[in-house]
Tab-separated table of C-alpha atoms and ligand atoms in Angstrom:
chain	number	residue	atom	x	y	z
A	1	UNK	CA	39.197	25.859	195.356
A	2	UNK	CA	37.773	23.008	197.452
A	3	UNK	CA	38.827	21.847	200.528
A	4	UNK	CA	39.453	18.682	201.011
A	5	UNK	CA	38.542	16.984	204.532
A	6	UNK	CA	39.261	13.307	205.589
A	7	UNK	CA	36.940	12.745	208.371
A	8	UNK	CA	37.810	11.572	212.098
A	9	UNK	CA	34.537	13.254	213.225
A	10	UNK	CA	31.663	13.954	210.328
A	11	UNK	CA	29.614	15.731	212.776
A	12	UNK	CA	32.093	17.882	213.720
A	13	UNK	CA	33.443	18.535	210.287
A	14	UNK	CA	29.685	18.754	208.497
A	15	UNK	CA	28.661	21.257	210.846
A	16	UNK	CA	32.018	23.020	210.519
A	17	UNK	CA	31.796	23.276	206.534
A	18	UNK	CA	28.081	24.022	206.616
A	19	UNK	CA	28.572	27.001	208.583
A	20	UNK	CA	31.007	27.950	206.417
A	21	UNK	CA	28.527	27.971	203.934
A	22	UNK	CA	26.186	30.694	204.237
A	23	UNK	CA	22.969	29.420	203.483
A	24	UNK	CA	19.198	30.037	203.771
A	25	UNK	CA	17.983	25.884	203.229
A	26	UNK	CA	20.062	23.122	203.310
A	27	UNK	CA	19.303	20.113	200.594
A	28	UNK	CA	20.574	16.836	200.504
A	29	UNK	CA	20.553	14.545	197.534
A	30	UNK	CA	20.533	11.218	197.485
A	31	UNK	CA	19.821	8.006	195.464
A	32	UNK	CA	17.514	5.281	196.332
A	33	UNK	CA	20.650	3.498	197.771
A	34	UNK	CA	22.045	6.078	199.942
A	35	UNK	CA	18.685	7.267	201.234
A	36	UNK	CA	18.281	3.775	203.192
A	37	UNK	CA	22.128	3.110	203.745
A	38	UNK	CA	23.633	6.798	204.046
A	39	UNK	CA	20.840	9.588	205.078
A	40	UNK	CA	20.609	7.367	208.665
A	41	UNK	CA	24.296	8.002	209.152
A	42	UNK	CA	24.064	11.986	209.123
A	43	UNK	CA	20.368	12.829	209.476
A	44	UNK	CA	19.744	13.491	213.186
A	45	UNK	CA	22.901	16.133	213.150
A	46	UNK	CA	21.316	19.181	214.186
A	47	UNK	CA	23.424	21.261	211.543
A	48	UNK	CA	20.727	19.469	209.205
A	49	UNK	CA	17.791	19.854	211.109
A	50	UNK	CA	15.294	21.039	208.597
A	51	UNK	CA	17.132	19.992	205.544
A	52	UNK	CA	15.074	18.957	202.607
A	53	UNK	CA	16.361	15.458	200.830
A	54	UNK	CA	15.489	14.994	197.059
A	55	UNK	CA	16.339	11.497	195.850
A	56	UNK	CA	16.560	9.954	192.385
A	57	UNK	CA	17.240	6.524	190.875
A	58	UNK	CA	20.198	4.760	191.407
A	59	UNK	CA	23.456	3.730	189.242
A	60	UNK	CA	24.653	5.405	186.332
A	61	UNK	CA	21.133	5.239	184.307
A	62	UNK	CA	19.907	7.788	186.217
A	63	UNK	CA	22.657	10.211	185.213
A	64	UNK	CA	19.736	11.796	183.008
A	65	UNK	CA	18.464	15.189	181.916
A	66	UNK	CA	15.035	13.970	183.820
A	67	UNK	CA	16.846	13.106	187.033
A	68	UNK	CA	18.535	16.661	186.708
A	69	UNK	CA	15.018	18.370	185.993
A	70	UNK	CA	13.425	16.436	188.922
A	71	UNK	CA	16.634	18.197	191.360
A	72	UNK	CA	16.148	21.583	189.408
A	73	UNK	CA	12.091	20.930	190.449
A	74	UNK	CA	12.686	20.130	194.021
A	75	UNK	CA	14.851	22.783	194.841
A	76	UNK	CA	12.432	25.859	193.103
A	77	UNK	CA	9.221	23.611	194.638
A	78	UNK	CA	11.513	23.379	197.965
A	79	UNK	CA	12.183	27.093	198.068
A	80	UNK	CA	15.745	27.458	197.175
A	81	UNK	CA	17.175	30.634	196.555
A	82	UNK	CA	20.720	31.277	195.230
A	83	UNK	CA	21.930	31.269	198.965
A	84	UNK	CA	20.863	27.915	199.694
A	85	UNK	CA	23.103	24.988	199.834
A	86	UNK	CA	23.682	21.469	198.254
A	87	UNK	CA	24.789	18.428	200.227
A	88	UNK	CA	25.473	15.735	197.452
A	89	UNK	CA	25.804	12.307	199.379
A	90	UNK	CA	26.657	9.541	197.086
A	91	UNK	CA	28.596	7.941	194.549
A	92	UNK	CA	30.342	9.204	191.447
A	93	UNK	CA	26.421	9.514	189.459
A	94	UNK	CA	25.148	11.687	192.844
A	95	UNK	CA	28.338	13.529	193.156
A	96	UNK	CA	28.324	14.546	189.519
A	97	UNK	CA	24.920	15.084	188.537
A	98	UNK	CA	24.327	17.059	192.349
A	99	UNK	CA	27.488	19.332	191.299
A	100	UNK	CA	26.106	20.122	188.032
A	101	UNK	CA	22.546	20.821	189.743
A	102	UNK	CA	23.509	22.932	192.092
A	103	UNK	CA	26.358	24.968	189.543
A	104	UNK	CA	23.592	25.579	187.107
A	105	UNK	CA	20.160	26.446	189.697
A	106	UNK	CA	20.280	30.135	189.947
A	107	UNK	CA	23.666	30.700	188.303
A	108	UNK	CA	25.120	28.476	190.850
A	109	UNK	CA	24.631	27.864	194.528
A	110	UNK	CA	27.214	26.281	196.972
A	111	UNK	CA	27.470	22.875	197.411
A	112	UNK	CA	29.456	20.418	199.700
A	113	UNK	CA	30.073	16.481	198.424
A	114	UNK	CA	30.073	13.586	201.053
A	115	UNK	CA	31.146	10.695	198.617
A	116	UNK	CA	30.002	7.033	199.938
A	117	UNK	CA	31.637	5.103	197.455
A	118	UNK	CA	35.459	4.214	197.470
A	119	UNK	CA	34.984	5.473	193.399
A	120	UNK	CA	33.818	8.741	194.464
A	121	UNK	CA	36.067	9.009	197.191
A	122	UNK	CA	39.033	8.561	195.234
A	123	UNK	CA	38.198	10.350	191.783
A	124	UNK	CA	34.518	11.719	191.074
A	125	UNK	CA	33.902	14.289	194.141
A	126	UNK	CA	37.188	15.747	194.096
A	127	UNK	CA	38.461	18.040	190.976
A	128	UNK	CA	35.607	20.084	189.698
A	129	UNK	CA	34.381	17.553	186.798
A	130	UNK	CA	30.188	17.647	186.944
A	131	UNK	CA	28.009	16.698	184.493
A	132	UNK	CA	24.993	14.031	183.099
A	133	UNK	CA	24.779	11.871	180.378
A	134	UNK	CA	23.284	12.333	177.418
A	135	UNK	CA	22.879	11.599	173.416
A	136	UNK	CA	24.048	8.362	174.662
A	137	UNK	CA	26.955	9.627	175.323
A	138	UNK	CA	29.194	9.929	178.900
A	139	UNK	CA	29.450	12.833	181.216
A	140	UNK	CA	28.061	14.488	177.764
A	141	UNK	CA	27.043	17.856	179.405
A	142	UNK	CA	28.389	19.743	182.170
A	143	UNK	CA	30.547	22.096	183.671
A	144	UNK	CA	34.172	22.158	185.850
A	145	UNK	CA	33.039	23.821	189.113
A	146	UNK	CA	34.325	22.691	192.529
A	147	UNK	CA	32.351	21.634	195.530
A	148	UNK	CA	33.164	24.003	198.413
A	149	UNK	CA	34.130	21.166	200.527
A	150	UNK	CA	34.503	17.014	200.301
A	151	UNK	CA	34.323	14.918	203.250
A	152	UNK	CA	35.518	11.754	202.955
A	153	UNK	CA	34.529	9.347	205.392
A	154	UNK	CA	35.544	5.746	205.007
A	155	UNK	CA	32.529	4.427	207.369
A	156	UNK	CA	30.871	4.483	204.160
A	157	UNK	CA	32.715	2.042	202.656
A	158	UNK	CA	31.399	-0.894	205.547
A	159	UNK	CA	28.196	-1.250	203.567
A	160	UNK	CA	29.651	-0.776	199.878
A	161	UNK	CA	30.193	-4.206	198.136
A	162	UNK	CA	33.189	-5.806	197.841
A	163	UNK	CA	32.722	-5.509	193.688
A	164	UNK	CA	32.448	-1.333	194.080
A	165	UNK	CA	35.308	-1.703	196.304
A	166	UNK	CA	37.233	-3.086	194.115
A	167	UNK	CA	35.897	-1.047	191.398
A	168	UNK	CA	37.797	2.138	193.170
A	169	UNK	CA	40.766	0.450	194.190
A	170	UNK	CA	41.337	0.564	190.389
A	171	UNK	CA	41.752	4.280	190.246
A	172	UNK	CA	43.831	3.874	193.253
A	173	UNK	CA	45.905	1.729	191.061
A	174	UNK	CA	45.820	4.306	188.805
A	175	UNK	CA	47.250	7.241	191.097
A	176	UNK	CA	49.821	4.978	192.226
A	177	UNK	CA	51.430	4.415	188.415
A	178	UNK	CA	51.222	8.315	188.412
A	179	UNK	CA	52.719	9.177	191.668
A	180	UNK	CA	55.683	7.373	193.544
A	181	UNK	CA	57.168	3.762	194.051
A	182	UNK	CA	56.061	3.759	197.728
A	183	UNK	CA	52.656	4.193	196.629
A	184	UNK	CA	52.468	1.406	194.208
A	185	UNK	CA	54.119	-0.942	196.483
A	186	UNK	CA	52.005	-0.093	199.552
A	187	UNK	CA	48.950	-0.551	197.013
A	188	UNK	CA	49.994	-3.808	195.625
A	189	UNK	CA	50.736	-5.130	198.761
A	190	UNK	CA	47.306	-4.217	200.020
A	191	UNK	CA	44.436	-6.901	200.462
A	192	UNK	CA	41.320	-5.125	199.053
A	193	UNK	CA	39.840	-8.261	198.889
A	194	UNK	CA	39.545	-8.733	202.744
A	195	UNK	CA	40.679	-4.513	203.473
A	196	UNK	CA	41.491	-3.249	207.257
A	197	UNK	CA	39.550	0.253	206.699
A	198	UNK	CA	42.199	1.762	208.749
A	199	UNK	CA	44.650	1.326	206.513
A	200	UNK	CA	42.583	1.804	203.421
A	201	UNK	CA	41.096	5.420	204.812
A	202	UNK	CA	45.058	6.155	205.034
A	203	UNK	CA	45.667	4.916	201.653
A	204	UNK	CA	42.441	7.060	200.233
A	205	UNK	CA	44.014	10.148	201.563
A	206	UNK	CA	47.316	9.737	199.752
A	207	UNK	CA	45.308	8.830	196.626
A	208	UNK	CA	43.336	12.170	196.837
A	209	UNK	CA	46.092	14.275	197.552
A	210	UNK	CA	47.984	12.544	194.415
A	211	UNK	CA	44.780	13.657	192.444
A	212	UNK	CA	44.750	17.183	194.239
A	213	UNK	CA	48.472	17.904	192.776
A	214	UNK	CA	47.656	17.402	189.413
A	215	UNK	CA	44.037	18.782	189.362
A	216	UNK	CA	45.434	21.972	191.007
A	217	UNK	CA	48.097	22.168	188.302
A	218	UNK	CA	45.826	21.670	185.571
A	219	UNK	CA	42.071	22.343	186.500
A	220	UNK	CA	40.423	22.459	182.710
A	221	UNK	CA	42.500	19.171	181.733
A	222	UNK	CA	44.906	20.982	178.863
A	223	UNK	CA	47.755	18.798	179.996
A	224	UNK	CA	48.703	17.209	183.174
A	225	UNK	CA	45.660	16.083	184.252
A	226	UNK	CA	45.650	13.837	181.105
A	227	UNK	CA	47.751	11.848	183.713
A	228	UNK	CA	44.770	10.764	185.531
A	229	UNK	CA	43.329	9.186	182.110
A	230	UNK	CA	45.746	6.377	182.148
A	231	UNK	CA	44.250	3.262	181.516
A	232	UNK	CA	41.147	4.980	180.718
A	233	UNK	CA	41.916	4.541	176.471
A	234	UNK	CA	41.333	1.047	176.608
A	235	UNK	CA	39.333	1.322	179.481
A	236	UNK	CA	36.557	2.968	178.207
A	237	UNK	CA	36.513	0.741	174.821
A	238	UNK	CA	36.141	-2.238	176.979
A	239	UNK	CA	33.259	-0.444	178.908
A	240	UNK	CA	31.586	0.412	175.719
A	241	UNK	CA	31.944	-3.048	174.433
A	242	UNK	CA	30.526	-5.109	177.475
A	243	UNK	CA	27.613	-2.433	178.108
A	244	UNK	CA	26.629	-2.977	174.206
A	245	UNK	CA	26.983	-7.290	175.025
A	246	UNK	CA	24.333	-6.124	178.165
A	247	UNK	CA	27.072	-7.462	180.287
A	248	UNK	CA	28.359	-4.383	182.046
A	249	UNK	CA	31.367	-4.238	184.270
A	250	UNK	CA	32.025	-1.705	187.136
A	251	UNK	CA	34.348	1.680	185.639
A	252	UNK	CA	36.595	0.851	187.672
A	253	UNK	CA	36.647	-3.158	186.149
A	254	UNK	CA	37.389	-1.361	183.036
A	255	UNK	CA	40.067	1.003	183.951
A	256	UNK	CA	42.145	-2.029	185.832
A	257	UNK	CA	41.475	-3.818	182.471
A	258	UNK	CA	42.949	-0.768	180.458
A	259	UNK	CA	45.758	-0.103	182.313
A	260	UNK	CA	47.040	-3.632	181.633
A	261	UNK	CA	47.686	-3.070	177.388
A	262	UNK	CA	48.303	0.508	178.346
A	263	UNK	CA	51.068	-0.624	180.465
A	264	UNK	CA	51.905	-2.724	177.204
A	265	UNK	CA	52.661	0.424	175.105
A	266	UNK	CA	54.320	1.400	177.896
A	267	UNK	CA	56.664	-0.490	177.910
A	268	UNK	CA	57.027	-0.813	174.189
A	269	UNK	CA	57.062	2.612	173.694
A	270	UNK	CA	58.874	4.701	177.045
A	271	UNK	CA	60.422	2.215	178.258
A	272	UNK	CA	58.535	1.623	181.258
A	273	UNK	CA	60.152	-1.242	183.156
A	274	UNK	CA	59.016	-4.768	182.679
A	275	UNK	CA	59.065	-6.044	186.194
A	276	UNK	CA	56.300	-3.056	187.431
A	277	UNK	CA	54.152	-4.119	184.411
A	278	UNK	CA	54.111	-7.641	185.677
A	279	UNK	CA	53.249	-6.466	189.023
A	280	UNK	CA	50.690	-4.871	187.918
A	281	UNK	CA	49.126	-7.429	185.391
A	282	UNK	CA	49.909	-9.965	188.099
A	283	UNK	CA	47.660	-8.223	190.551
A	284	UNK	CA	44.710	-6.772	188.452
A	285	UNK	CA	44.077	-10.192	186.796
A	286	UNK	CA	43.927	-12.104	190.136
A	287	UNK	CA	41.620	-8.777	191.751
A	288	UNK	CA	39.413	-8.224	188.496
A	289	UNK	CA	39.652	-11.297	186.715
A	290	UNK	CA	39.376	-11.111	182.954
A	291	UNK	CA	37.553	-9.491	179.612
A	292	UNK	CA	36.599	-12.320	177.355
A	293	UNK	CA	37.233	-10.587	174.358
A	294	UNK	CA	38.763	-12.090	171.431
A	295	UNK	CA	40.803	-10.856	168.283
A	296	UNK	CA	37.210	-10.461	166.645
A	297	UNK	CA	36.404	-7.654	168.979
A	298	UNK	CA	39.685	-5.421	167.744
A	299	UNK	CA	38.075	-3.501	164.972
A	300	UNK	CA	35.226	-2.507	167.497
A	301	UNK	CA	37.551	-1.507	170.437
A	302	UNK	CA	39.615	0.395	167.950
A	303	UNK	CA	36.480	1.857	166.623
A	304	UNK	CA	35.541	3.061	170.322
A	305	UNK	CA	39.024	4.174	171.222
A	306	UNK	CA	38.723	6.383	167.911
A	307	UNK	CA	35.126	7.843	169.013
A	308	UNK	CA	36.662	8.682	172.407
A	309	UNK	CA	36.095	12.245	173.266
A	310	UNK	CA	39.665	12.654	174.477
A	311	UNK	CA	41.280	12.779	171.298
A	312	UNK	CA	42.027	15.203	168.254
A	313	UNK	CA	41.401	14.723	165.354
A	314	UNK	CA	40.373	11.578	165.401
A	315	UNK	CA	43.939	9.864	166.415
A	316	UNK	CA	43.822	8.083	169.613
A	317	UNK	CA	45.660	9.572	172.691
A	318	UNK	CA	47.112	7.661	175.460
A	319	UNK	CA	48.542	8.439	178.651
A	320	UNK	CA	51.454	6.640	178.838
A	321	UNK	CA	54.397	6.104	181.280
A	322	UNK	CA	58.107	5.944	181.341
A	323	UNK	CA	58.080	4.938	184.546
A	324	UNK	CA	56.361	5.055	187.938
A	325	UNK	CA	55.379	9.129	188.172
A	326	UNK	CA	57.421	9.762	184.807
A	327	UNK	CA	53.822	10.923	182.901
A	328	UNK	CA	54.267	11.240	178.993
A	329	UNK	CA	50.802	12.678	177.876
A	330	UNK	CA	49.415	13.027	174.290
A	331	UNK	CA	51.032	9.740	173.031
A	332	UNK	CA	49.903	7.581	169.694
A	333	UNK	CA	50.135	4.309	169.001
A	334	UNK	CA	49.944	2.666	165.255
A	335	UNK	CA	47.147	-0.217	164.837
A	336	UNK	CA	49.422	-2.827	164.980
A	337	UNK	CA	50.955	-1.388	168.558
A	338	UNK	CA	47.453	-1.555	169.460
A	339	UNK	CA	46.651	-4.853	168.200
A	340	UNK	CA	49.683	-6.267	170.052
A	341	UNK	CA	48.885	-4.741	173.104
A	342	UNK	CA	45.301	-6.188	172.812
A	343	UNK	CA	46.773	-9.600	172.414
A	344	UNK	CA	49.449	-9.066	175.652
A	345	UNK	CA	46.003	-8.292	177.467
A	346	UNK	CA	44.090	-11.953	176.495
A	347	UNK	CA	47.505	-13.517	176.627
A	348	UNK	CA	48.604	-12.158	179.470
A	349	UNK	CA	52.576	-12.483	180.469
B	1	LIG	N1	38.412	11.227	186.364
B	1	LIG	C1	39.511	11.909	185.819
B	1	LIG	C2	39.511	13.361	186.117
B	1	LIG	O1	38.864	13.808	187.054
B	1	LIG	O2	40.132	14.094	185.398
């Protein structure tokens, strides 16, 4: 089980969880992006005096099995033994491909995440989930296995772009839908286009903690924690589609984009309420703007939604709602549902 800290003092708390953390070395990963922007933030702490960094490339494209076999390299080159200990400091691709280095080097050695990215903060570096790409494929290989501790500090967020801001709000969005009114309406009435970080580092814990709940119901994902892939259908269709047009968009672009048909079936299908959905749609379209995709595009998002690695069978699942918090998991659509909801998405309300 990890625990789960939201900063006031990250020396304090970094030192505290380290020495929790029996250890022999201490490394730290980073990318080329958090080496400059992040390492300067922590690396004169004396709880890391000595610690070895090991960075790779940034962004998603260096979720690789070479990025994970230049970690595996540092650490044996570096000395690591099964009691040393991994400090992962970075976005989702760090968090991720750290916690399956560190799970897998020896059998497993400890390893603490200090997300940087509001994305991380909110979804990657809590629950367990690590893993690389690979085949082409997503998050293709890896394992669940939980950090011993996450920090989350929302300094981090003062040098993140306003885009990968936005890109986590989206999954903020998301636990919102799942969780309670209040949430959603504090959410929607939040500027995260101009953000006071007080408020945001507030609204990041009771994000986390609405991820916690259903993680700690349902670690391995064999029902609840289907929840959390709402909007994520569509979502990762219109991922696939813009990466293949070389035009990629942020996840979290995608996800806000997804939850706006999803919300559709929704409301077609469990009778979520109308007015919410138009919230919603209302605010993601005037915070992420728009997918130019046309009716063209269907049989290829279809395709992708088919190929999705969350479904059996081959019948596409949704996580859909019946209301705010009322979760209906394992839900189907026909093609013409679909089709409909594609068209509510480029049409809009
Ligand atoms: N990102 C969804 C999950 O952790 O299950």
């Amino acid at each position: 089980m990890q625990r789960v800290i939201i900063s006031k003092d990250l020396q304090a708390e970094l030192t505290a969880a380290i020495a929790d953390c029996e250890h022999d070395r201490i490394f730290v990963l980073t990318d080329t992006t958090t080496i400059e922007k992040c390492w300067p933030v922590i690396k004169d702490f004396p709880s890391l005096e000595g610690a070895t960094t090991i960075t790779i490339g940034a962004t998603d494209v260096a979720k690789t099995l070479d990025s994970i076999s230049h970690v595996w390299e540092c650490l044996q080159k570096g000395g690591a033994t099964r009691h040393s200990l991994m400090i992962n400091l970075g976005g989702g691709m760090i968090t991720d491909l750290g916690g399956f280095a560190a799970s897998t080097f020896k059998r497993g050695i400890n390893f603490i995440n200090i997300p940087t990215t509001l994305l991380s903060m909110v979804d990657a570096s809590v629950g367990g989930k690590t893993g690389i790409n690979f085949g082409g494929l997503k998050n293709e290989i890896g394992v669940f296995n939980d950090s011993k501790y996450v920090i989350l500090c929302t300094e981090f967020l003062k040098t993140l772009d306003d885009a990968n801001l936005r890109s986590g709000y989206a999954e903020m969005l998301k636990h919102g839908l799942i969780s309670t009114p209040q949430h959603w309406q504090e959410l929607i009435a939040f500027d995260i286009t101009n953000p006071d970080l007080a408020v945001l580092q507030r609204m990041v814990a009771d994000s986390v903690a609405v991820k916690e709940r259903v993680v700690e119901e349902d670690p391995h994902e064999h029902g609840i924690r289907k929840a959390l892939n709402l909007g994520h259908t569509m979502g990762h269709a219109f991922e696939s589609w813009a990466m293949r047009r070389n035009k990629p968009v942020l996840h979290g672009y995608a996800v806000a984009y997804g939850i706006i048909p999803e919300l559709y079936l929704a409301v077609k299908k469990t009778n979520f309420p109308v007015e919410v959905m138009r919230q919603a749609v209302t605010y993601i379209k005037e915070v992420y703007g728009m997918l130019p995709i046309t009716c063209d595009d269907y049989p290829e998002l279809i395709e992708l939604m088919t190929h999705d690695k969350k479904n059996t069978a081959g019948i596409i699942n949704f996580t859909l709602l019946g209301g705010i918090g009322d979760i209906r998991i394992n839900q189907t659509a026909a093609m013409k549902e679909i089709e409909e909801a594609m068209d509510f998405f480029r049409e809009g309300l």
